[in-house]
């Protein structure tokens, strides 16, 4: 595949000129885009290999590593579709199958899937922080099923519509082109997905969050709305923008730069600290959860390696879990996952007071809060 002004490329430019189309040849700028983004996605794949290898590490686990890894894969597929749709390569031979490269790769498993995965992540945070439920079971089926149904409806519409009304190949200039109606369908699908995402994030605006989840998703929404606005304007003001080097290069670089920025904005801190100061960051991370009272939302379990480490619980702590092996607690204490039973301070000299004194002396931290109450979490809880 050549990126020089060859004789065949000059012929393509002349044919386009006869049709009234100003066509820039596929040159070094397109090659530079391919090289730069290939390097970027190579680094991305190294990153997802790292997070999948360390997916049990609590700070990474809280970022939904499988979902975020799928996001990178979808972004790479989107990039492959862009190479064909925006004519960064010569669209002929196998690449002239516009339905495969532009509909399946660029839209369905590319832009739409990336948008849907980020929206699903927002919904997962909504389940955790607003509904106080772990994102699993029926919640996964609901969100995953909705994404599947929307994707199938989109495909059904694509194959029901005539080819000239969706994506078609223009042999004279060797490029794929979308009809106005199909552009509206694709852009409408993406706008609708991100509007749903924005609504979910609006509901999350006041959550108590230890690690800026609401800020992450807010930045994602604002950035993508800017990108969608730019894409929509380009699509309708210059429908044949892939024929111009400046437009196709700037659109591709902007799209994938923003997509990668958002992914690294969410994941960088956890990846960096896992790689450079794994133990220290885990201690800081969990200490912050306990001081913010969010250990249940982040599903910190007694099986975590950190659970055996001594925590310094101050008088302002919002919740403390009694250890499994503590002897002498009363069976009347509540161990319900959905509620926490608060007990008044025991009478001095009682058996319960002696038990608490034993725990305080042996564990080095009082289980009493500043209000003289104790909070006991369920043995089967997320803590």
mmCIF file of C-alpha atoms in Angstrom, residues 139-320:
data_model
loop_
_atom_site.group_PDB
_atom_site.id
_atom_site.type_symbol
_atom_site.label_atom_id
_atom_site.label_comp_id
_atom_site.label_asym_id
_atom_site.label_seq_id
_atom_site.Cartn_x
_atom_site.Cartn_y
_atom_site.Cartn_z
ATOM 1 C CA UNK A 139 -28.350 -5.359 37.032
ATOM 2 C CA UNK A 140 -25.739 -6.746 34.625
ATOM 3 C CA UNK A 141 -28.445 -8.548 32.660
ATOM 4 C CA UNK A 142 -30.634 -5.436 32.465
ATOM 5 C CA UNK A 143 -27.890 -3.117 31.189
ATOM 6 C CA UNK A 144 -26.251 -5.716 28.935
ATOM 7 C CA UNK A 145 -29.624 -6.751 27.518
ATOM 8 C CA UNK A 146 -30.546 -3.152 26.727
ATOM 9 C CA UNK A 147 -27.249 -2.599 24.862
ATOM 10 C CA UNK A 148 -27.814 -5.825 22.901
ATOM 11 C CA UNK A 149 -31.385 -4.890 21.956
ATOM 12 C CA UNK A 150 -30.375 -1.409 20.784
ATOM 13 C CA UNK A 151 -27.539 -2.880 18.703
ATOM 14 C CA UNK A 152 -29.855 -5.456 17.105
ATOM 15 C CA UNK A 153 -32.453 -2.798 16.268
ATOM 16 C CA UNK A 154 -29.737 -0.685 14.658
ATOM 17 C CA UNK A 155 -28.578 -3.651 12.552
ATOM 18 C CA UNK A 156 -32.147 -4.495 11.572
ATOM 19 C CA UNK A 157 -32.740 -0.954 10.332
ATOM 20 C CA UNK A 158 -29.426 -1.041 8.449
ATOM 21 C CA UNK A 159 -30.239 -4.224 6.552
ATOM 22 C CA UNK A 160 -33.868 -3.309 5.896
ATOM 23 C CA UNK A 161 -32.932 0.015 4.293
ATOM 24 C CA UNK A 162 -31.662 -0.024 0.680
ATOM 25 C CA UNK A 163 -27.866 0.035 0.387
ATOM 26 C CA UNK A 164 -27.855 3.447 -1.288
ATOM 27 C CA UNK A 165 -29.676 4.786 1.785
ATOM 28 C CA UNK A 166 -27.088 3.439 4.225
ATOM 29 C CA UNK A 167 -23.375 2.982 3.376
ATOM 30 C CA UNK A 168 -22.296 2.481 -0.212
ATOM 31 C CA UNK A 169 -19.074 2.255 -2.181
ATOM 32 C CA UNK A 170 -18.122 4.873 -4.785
ATOM 33 C CA UNK A 171 -15.810 3.017 -7.239
ATOM 34 C CA UNK A 172 -14.721 6.121 -9.146
ATOM 35 C CA UNK A 173 -13.045 7.716 -6.113
ATOM 36 C CA UNK A 174 -12.569 4.464 -4.165
ATOM 37 C CA UNK A 175 -14.261 5.506 -0.930
ATOM 38 C CA UNK A 176 -17.211 4.613 1.301
ATOM 39 C CA UNK A 177 -19.960 7.138 1.816
ATOM 40 C CA UNK A 178 -22.943 7.359 4.182
ATOM 41 C CA UNK A 179 -26.277 8.764 3.066
ATOM 42 C CA UNK A 180 -27.707 11.773 4.912
ATOM 43 C CA UNK A 181 -30.454 9.641 6.471
ATOM 44 C CA UNK A 182 -27.985 7.049 7.736
ATOM 45 C CA UNK A 183 -25.689 9.728 9.142
ATOM 46 C CA UNK A 184 -28.661 11.041 11.097
ATOM 47 C CA UNK A 185 -29.381 7.526 12.385
ATOM 48 C CA UNK A 186 -25.771 6.956 13.511
ATOM 49 C CA UNK A 187 -25.368 10.377 15.108
ATOM 50 C CA UNK A 188 -28.778 10.083 16.758
ATOM 51 C CA UNK A 189 -27.772 6.718 18.250
ATOM 52 C CA UNK A 190 -24.577 8.194 19.703
ATOM 53 C CA UNK A 191 -26.260 11.360 20.983
ATOM 54 C CA UNK A 192 -29.022 9.311 22.640
ATOM 55 C CA UNK A 193 -26.478 7.018 24.331
ATOM 56 C CA UNK A 194 -24.521 9.930 25.766
ATOM 57 C CA UNK A 195 -27.639 11.824 26.830
ATOM 58 C CA UNK A 196 -28.664 8.744 28.844
ATOM 59 C CA UNK A 197 -25.139 8.696 30.277
ATOM 60 C CA UNK A 198 -25.409 12.383 31.183
ATOM 61 C CA UNK A 199 -28.754 11.823 32.943
ATOM 62 C CA UNK A 200 -27.256 9.005 35.017
ATOM 63 C CA UNK A 201 -24.274 11.170 35.915
ATOM 64 C CA UNK A 202 -26.570 14.025 36.889
ATOM 65 C CA UNK A 203 -28.214 11.643 39.357
ATOM 66 C CA UNK A 204 -24.723 10.870 40.693
ATOM 67 C CA UNK A 205 -23.664 14.497 41.081
ATOM 68 C CA UNK A 206 -23.961 14.612 44.890
ATOM 69 C CA UNK A 207 -22.629 11.171 45.777
ATOM 70 C CA UNK A 208 -20.010 10.835 48.486
ATOM 71 C CA UNK A 209 -17.124 9.529 46.466
ATOM 72 C CA UNK A 210 -13.628 8.814 47.674
ATOM 73 C CA UNK A 211 -12.037 8.613 44.248
ATOM 74 C CA UNK A 212 -13.775 11.193 42.031
ATOM 75 C CA UNK A 213 -16.049 8.824 40.089
ATOM 76 C CA UNK A 214 -18.640 11.536 39.490
ATOM 77 C CA UNK A 215 -15.937 13.957 38.317
ATOM 78 C CA UNK A 216 -14.509 11.333 35.959
ATOM 79 C CA UNK A 217 -17.864 10.728 34.324
ATOM 80 C CA UNK A 218 -18.669 14.447 34.223
ATOM 81 C CA UNK A 219 -15.447 15.138 32.318
ATOM 82 C CA UNK A 220 -16.273 12.227 29.996
ATOM 83 C CA UNK A 221 -19.720 13.634 29.169
ATOM 84 C CA UNK A 222 -18.501 17.182 28.523
ATOM 85 C CA UNK A 223 -15.604 16.016 26.323
ATOM 86 C CA UNK A 224 -17.746 13.649 24.274
ATOM 87 C CA UNK A 225 -20.491 16.236 23.748
ATOM 88 C CA UNK A 226 -17.820 18.583 22.349
ATOM 89 C CA UNK A 227 -16.566 15.782 20.081
ATOM 90 C CA UNK A 228 -20.081 14.818 18.945
ATOM 91 C CA UNK A 229 -20.865 18.429 18.144
ATOM 92 C CA UNK A 230 -17.684 18.713 16.063
ATOM 93 C CA UNK A 231 -18.412 15.434 14.233
ATOM 94 C CA UNK A 232 -22.018 16.373 13.514
ATOM 95 C CA UNK A 233 -21.031 19.775 12.129
ATOM 96 C CA UNK A 234 -18.354 18.212 9.896
ATOM 97 C CA UNK A 235 -20.715 15.506 8.634
ATOM 98 C CA UNK A 236 -23.365 17.965 7.513
ATOM 99 C CA UNK A 237 -21.299 20.956 6.406
ATOM 100 C CA UNK A 238 -18.820 18.882 4.395
ATOM 101 C CA UNK A 239 -20.305 15.409 3.728
ATOM 102 C CA UNK A 240 -17.276 14.307 1.675
ATOM 103 C CA UNK A 241 -14.756 15.395 4.311
ATOM 104 C CA UNK A 242 -12.655 12.207 3.841
ATOM 105 C CA UNK A 243 -11.573 13.671 0.498
ATOM 106 C CA UNK A 244 -9.677 16.458 2.286
ATOM 107 C CA UNK A 245 -6.495 15.566 4.160
ATOM 108 C CA UNK A 246 -6.797 18.267 6.812
ATOM 109 C CA UNK A 247 -10.379 17.343 7.720
ATOM 110 C CA UNK A 248 -9.975 13.572 7.817
ATOM 111 C CA UNK A 249 -6.689 13.710 9.749
ATOM 112 C CA UNK A 250 -7.954 16.244 12.297
ATOM 113 C CA UNK A 251 -11.241 14.377 12.797
ATOM 114 C CA UNK A 252 -9.529 11.021 13.352
ATOM 115 C CA UNK A 253 -6.850 12.395 15.675
ATOM 116 C CA UNK A 254 -9.356 14.413 17.702
ATOM 117 C CA UNK A 255 -11.745 11.469 18.104
ATOM 118 C CA UNK A 256 -9.142 8.976 19.269
ATOM 119 C CA UNK A 257 -7.217 11.488 21.360
ATOM 120 C CA UNK A 258 -10.340 12.328 23.355
ATOM 121 C CA UNK A 259 -11.333 8.659 23.649
ATOM 122 C CA UNK A 260 -7.884 7.673 24.946
ATOM 123 C CA UNK A 261 -7.669 10.701 27.228
ATOM 124 C CA UNK A 262 -10.936 9.739 28.910
ATOM 125 C CA UNK A 263 -9.822 6.133 29.397
ATOM 126 C CA UNK A 264 -6.501 7.160 30.934
ATOM 127 C CA UNK A 265 -8.193 9.865 33.000
ATOM 128 C CA UNK A 266 -10.226 7.128 34.663
ATOM 129 C CA UNK A 267 -7.518 4.458 34.912
ATOM 130 C CA UNK A 268 -4.111 6.172 35.186
ATOM 131 C CA UNK A 269 -3.959 6.746 38.939
ATOM 132 C CA UNK A 270 -4.792 3.150 39.845
ATOM 133 C CA UNK A 271 -2.465 1.682 37.196
ATOM 134 C CA UNK A 272 0.450 3.940 38.157
ATOM 135 C CA UNK A 273 0.150 3.264 41.889
ATOM 136 C CA UNK A 274 -0.338 -0.465 41.367
ATOM 137 C CA UNK A 275 2.897 -0.544 39.368
ATOM 138 C CA UNK A 276 5.029 1.738 41.551
ATOM 139 C CA UNK A 277 3.744 1.620 45.151
ATOM 140 C CA UNK A 278 1.323 -1.245 45.295
ATOM 141 C CA UNK A 279 1.213 -1.935 49.042
ATOM 142 C CA UNK A 280 1.349 1.670 50.206
ATOM 143 C CA UNK A 281 -1.387 2.797 47.825
ATOM 144 C CA UNK A 282 -3.628 -0.115 48.801
ATOM 145 C CA UNK A 283 -3.279 0.902 52.465
ATOM 146 C CA UNK A 284 -4.019 4.547 51.662
ATOM 147 C CA UNK A 285 -6.921 3.571 49.410
ATOM 148 C CA UNK A 286 -8.635 1.422 52.004
ATOM 149 C CA UNK A 287 -7.911 3.807 54.848
ATOM 150 C CA UNK A 288 -9.649 6.544 52.861
ATOM 151 C CA UNK A 289 -12.645 4.289 52.274
ATOM 152 C CA UNK A 290 -12.979 3.588 55.983
ATOM 153 C CA UNK A 291 -12.617 7.233 56.929
ATOM 154 C CA UNK A 292 -15.250 8.161 54.293
ATOM 155 C CA UNK A 293 -17.535 5.304 55.353
ATOM 156 C CA UNK A 294 -17.612 3.816 51.843
ATOM 157 C CA UNK A 295 -16.132 0.374 52.449
ATOM 158 C CA UNK A 296 -19.465 -1.305 51.726
ATOM 159 C CA UNK A 297 -19.977 0.530 48.437
ATOM 160 C CA UNK A 298 -16.531 -0.530 47.244
ATOM 161 C CA UNK A 299 -17.102 -4.124 48.399
ATOM 162 C CA UNK A 300 -14.112 -4.404 50.725
ATOM 163 C CA UNK A 301 -14.200 -7.954 52.041
ATOM 164 C CA UNK A 302 -12.599 -9.743 54.956
ATOM 165 C CA UNK A 303 -10.799 -11.942 52.447
ATOM 166 C CA UNK A 304 -8.803 -8.974 51.162
ATOM 167 C CA UNK A 305 -5.077 -9.163 52.020
ATOM 168 C CA UNK A 306 -5.437 -5.761 53.649
ATOM 169 C CA UNK A 307 -8.061 -7.001 56.113
ATOM 170 C CA UNK A 308 -5.362 -8.341 58.420
ATOM 171 C CA UNK A 309 -3.569 -4.993 58.566
ATOM 172 C CA UNK A 310 -4.175 -2.787 61.590
ATOM 173 C CA UNK A 311 -6.306 0.253 60.810
ATOM 174 C CA UNK A 312 -6.160 3.388 62.864
ATOM 175 C CA UNK A 313 -9.835 4.136 63.413
ATOM 176 C CA UNK A 314 -10.482 7.581 64.838
ATOM 177 C CA UNK A 315 -13.459 8.810 66.795
ATOM 178 C CA UNK A 316 -15.068 10.059 63.574
ATOM 179 C CA UNK A 317 -15.053 6.680 61.865
ATOM 180 C CA UNK A 318 -18.399 5.831 60.312
ATOM 181 C CA UNK A 319 -18.268 2.104 60.677
ATOM 182 C CA UNK A 320 -16.025 -0.637 62.095
#
